Short mmCIF file of C-alpha atoms in Angstrom, two decimals:
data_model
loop_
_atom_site.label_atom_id
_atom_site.label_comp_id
_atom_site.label_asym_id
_atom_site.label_seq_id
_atom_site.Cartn_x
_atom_site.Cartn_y
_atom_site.Cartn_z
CA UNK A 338 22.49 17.18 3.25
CA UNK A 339 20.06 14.46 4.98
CA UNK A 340 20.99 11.38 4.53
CA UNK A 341 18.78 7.88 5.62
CA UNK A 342 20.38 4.95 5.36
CA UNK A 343 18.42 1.08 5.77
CA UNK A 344 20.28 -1.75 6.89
CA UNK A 345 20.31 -4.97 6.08
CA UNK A 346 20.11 -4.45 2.63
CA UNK A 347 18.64 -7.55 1.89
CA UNK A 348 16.78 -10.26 4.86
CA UNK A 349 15.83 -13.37 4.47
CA UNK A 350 13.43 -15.13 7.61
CA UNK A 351 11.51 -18.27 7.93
CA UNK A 352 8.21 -17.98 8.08
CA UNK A 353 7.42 -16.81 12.08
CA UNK A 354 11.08 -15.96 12.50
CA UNK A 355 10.61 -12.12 13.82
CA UNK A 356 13.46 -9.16 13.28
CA UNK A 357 14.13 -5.90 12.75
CA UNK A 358 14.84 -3.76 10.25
CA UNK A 359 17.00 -0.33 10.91
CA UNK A 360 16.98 3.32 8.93
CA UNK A 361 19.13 5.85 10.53
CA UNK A 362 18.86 9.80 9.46
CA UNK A 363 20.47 12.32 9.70
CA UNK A 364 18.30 15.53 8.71
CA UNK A 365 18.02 19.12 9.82
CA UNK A 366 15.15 19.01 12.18
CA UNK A 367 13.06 16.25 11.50
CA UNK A 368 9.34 16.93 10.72
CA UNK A 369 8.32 13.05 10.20
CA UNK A 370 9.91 9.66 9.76
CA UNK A 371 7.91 7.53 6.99
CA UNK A 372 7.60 3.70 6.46
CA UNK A 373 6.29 2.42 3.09
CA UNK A 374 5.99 -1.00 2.03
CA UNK A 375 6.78 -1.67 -2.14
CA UNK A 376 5.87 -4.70 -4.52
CA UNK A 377 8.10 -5.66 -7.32
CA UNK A 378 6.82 -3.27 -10.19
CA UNK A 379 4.33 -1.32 -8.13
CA UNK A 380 4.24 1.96 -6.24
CA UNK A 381 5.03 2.63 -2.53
CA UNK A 382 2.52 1.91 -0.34
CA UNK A 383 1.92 3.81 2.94
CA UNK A 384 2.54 2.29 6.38
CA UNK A 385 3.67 4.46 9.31
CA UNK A 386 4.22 8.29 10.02
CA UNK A 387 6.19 9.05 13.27
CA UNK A 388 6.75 12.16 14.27
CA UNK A 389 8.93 12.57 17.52
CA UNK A 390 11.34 10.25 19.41
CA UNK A 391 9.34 7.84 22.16
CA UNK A 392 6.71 7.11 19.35
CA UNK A 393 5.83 3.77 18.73
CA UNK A 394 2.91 2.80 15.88
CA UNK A 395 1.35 -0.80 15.46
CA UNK A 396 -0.21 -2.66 12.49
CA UNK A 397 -1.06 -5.96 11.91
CA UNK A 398 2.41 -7.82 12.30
CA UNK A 399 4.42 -4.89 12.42
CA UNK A 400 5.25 -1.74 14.94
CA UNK A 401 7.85 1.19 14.16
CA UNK A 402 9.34 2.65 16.72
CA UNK A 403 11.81 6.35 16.80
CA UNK A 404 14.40 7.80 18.36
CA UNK A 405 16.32 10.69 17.47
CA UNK A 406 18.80 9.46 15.48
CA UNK A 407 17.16 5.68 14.24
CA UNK A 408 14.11 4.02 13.51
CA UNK A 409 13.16 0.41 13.86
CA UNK A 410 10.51 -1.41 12.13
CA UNK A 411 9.66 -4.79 13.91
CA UNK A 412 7.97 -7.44 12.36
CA UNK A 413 6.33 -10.46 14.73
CA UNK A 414 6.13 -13.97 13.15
CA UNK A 415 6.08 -12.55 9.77
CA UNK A 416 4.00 -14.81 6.84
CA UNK A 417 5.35 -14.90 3.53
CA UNK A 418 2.92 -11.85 2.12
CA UNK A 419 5.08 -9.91 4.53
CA UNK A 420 7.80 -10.20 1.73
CA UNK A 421 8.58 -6.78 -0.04
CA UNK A 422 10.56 -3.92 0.03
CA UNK A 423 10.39 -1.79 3.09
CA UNK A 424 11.30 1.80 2.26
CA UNK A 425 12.15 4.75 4.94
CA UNK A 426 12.08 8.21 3.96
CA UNK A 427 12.44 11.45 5.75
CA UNK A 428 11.03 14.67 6.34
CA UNK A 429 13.12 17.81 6.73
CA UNK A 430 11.23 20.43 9.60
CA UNK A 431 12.13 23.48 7.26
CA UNK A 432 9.42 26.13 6.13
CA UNK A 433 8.42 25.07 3.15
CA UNK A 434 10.59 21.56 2.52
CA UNK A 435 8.06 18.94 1.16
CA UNK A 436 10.10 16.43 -0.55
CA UNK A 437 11.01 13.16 1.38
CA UNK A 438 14.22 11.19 1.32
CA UNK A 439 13.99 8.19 0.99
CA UNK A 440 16.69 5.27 1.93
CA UNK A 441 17.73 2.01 -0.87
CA UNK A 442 15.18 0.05 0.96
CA UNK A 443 15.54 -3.27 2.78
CA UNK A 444 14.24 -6.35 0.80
CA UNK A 445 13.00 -8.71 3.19
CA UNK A 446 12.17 -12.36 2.09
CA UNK A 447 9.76 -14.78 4.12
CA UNK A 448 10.32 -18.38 3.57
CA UNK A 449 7.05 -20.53 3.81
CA UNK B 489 -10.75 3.31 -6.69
CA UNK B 490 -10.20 6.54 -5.04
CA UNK B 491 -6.15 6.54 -5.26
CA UNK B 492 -3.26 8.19 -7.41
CA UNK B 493 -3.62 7.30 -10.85
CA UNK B 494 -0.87 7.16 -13.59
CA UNK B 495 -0.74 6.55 -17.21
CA UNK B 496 0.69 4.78 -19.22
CA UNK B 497 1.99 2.07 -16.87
CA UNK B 498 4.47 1.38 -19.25
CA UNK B 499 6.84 3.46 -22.06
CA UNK B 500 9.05 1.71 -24.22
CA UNK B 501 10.71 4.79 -26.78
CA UNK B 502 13.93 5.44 -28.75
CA UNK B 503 16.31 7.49 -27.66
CA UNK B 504 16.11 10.37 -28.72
CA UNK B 505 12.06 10.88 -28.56
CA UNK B 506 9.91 12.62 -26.45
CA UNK B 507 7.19 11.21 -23.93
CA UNK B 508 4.95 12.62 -21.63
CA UNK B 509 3.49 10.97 -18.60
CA UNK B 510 0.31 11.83 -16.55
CA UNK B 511 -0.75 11.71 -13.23
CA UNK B 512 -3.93 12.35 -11.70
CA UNK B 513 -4.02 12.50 -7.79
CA UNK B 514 -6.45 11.99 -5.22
CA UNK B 515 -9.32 14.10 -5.16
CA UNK B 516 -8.73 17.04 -3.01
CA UNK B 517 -5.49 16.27 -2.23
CA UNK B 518 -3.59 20.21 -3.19
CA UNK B 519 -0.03 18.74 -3.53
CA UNK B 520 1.41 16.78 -5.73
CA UNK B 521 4.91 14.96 -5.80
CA UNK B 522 6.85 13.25 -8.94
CA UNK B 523 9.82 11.31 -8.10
CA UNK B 524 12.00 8.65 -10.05
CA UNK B 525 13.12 5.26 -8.80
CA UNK B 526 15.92 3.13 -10.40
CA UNK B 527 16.17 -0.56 -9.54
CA UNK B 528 17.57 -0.94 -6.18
CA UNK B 529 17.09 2.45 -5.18
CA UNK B 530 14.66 4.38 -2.80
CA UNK B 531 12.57 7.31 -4.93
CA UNK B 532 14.20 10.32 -5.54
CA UNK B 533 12.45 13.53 -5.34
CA UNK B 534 11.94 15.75 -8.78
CA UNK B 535 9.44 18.13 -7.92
CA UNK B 536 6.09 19.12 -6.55
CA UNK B 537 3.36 21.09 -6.92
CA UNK B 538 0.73 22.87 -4.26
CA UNK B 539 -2.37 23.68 -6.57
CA UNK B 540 -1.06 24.72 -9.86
CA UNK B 541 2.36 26.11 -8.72
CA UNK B 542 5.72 24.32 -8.59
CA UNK B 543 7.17 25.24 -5.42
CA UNK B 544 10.33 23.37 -5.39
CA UNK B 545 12.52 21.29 -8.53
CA UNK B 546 15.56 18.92 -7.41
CA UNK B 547 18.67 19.90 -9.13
CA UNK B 548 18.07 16.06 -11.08
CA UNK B 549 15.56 17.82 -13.05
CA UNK B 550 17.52 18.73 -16.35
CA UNK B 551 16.25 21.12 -18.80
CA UNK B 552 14.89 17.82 -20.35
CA UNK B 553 12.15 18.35 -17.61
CA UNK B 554 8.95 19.79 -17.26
CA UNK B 555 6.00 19.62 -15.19
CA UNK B 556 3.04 21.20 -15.61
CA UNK B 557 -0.52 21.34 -13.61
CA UNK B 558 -1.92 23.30 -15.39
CA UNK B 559 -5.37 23.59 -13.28
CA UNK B 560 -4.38 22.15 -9.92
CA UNK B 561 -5.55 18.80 -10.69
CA UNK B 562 -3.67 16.47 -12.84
CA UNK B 563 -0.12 16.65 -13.48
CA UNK B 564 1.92 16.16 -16.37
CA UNK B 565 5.95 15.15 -16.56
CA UNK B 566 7.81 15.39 -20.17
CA UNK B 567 10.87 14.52 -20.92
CA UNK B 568 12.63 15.62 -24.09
CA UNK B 569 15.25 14.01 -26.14
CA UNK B 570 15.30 10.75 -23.68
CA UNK B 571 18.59 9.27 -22.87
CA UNK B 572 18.79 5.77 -21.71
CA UNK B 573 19.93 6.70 -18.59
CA UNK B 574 16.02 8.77 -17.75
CA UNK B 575 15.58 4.48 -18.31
CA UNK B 576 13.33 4.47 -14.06
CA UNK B 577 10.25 4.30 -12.77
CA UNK B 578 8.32 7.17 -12.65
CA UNK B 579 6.08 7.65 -9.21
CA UNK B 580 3.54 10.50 -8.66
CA UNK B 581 2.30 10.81 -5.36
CA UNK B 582 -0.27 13.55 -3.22
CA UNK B 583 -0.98 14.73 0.19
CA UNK B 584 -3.37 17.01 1.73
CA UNK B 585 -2.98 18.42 5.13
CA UNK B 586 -4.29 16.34 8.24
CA UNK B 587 -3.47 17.65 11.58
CA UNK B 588 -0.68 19.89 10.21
CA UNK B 589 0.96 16.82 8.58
CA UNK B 590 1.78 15.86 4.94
CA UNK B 591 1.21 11.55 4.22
CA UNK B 592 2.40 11.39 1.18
CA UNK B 593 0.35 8.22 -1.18
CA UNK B 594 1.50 7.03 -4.42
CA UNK B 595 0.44 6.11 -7.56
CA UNK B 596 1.19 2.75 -9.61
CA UNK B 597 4.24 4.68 -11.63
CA UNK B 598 4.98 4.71 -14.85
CA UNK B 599 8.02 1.97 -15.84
CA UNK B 600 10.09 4.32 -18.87
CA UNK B 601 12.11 2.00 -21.26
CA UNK B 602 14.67 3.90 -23.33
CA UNK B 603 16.38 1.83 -26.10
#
């Protein structure tokens, strides 16, 4: 059964303090890797797609990188509207699979 | 605003009750995703639908649940006899084929109380 599990659960940062946030999958065949971003009471918002390992995606503050096993999502000098939930989900590469799995999320914190 | 749309934002019921939530997607987009999200947790998948058919249901969708859509457009999710434990957030999202890959975008959800 695929499985994608985030680590750290929870991050706190000062305000320009960069890191990294992990999700590591295991899935049968993996058709794409998914980064959303979620507000307290509001849906998932979409960030990234990646779709093979090597590939690297860029926005704003943040860049998402793969491999075959992990993905990484950096974040450079982060502000404090970077705080949210960061959510990775998965993509099974089976005829037909459509549902994504998604991982408990990483709640990352940016102190002014 | 062009995005997924979901109504009511809110449900507060007694157990017991039955409520039915609605979601409309994004215009053109021919799938159509509900999943269910309990504090702390990533979204679980439910079901979805490509045009008016449901093509796949998760084994958490008890005989409590049903989808329809009916016309390929909106969707609708009931659940029966609510238990406080169906007590989540409700998310609806869509995709449409771009380059032979599925983004999947979400709607606001619907936050189900169950007292």
């Amino acid at each position: 059964e695929d499985q994608v599990t985030q680590s750290p659960e929870a991050l706190r940062l000062q305000e320009g303090e960069s890191s990294s946030l992990n999700c590591s999958y295991t899935v049968s065949g993996l058709r794409g890797l998914f980064w959303y971003r979620q507000d307290p009471g509001k849906g998932p918002e979409f960030l990234f797609t990646l779709y093979s390992a090597g590939e690297e995606k860029e926005k704003e503050r943040l860049k998402a990188t793969l491999t075959k096993k992990e993905s990484f999502l950096h974040i450079t000098a982060p502000k404090p509207e970077d705080s949210a939930t960061y959510l990775c989900a998965v993509q099974e590469g089976i005829q037909g699979a459509q549902k994504l799995v998604f991982g408990q999320g990483t709640r990352l914190t940016i102190n002014p | 605003d062009t995005g997924v749309s979901q109504n009511p934002r809110h449900k507060i019921t007694k157990r017991g009750q039955n409520v039915t939530f609605r979601c409309d997607p994004i215009s053109e987009h021919n799938r159509l995703y509900w999943y269910r999200q309990t504090l702390g947790q990533g979204p679980e998948f439910l079901t979805y639908f490509q045009n008016e058919a449901q093509l796949e249901k998760s084994r958490l969708l008890s005989d409590r649940f049903s989808a329809e859509r009916p016309k390929g457009s909106f969707s609708t999710l009931e659940i029966q006899r609510t238990e406080q434990g169906d007590s989540a957030m409700y998310l609806c999202a869509s995709s449409f084929r771009v380059s032979g890959r599925y983004e999947q975008f979400f709607g606001p959800g619907t936050r189900l109380t169950v007292l």
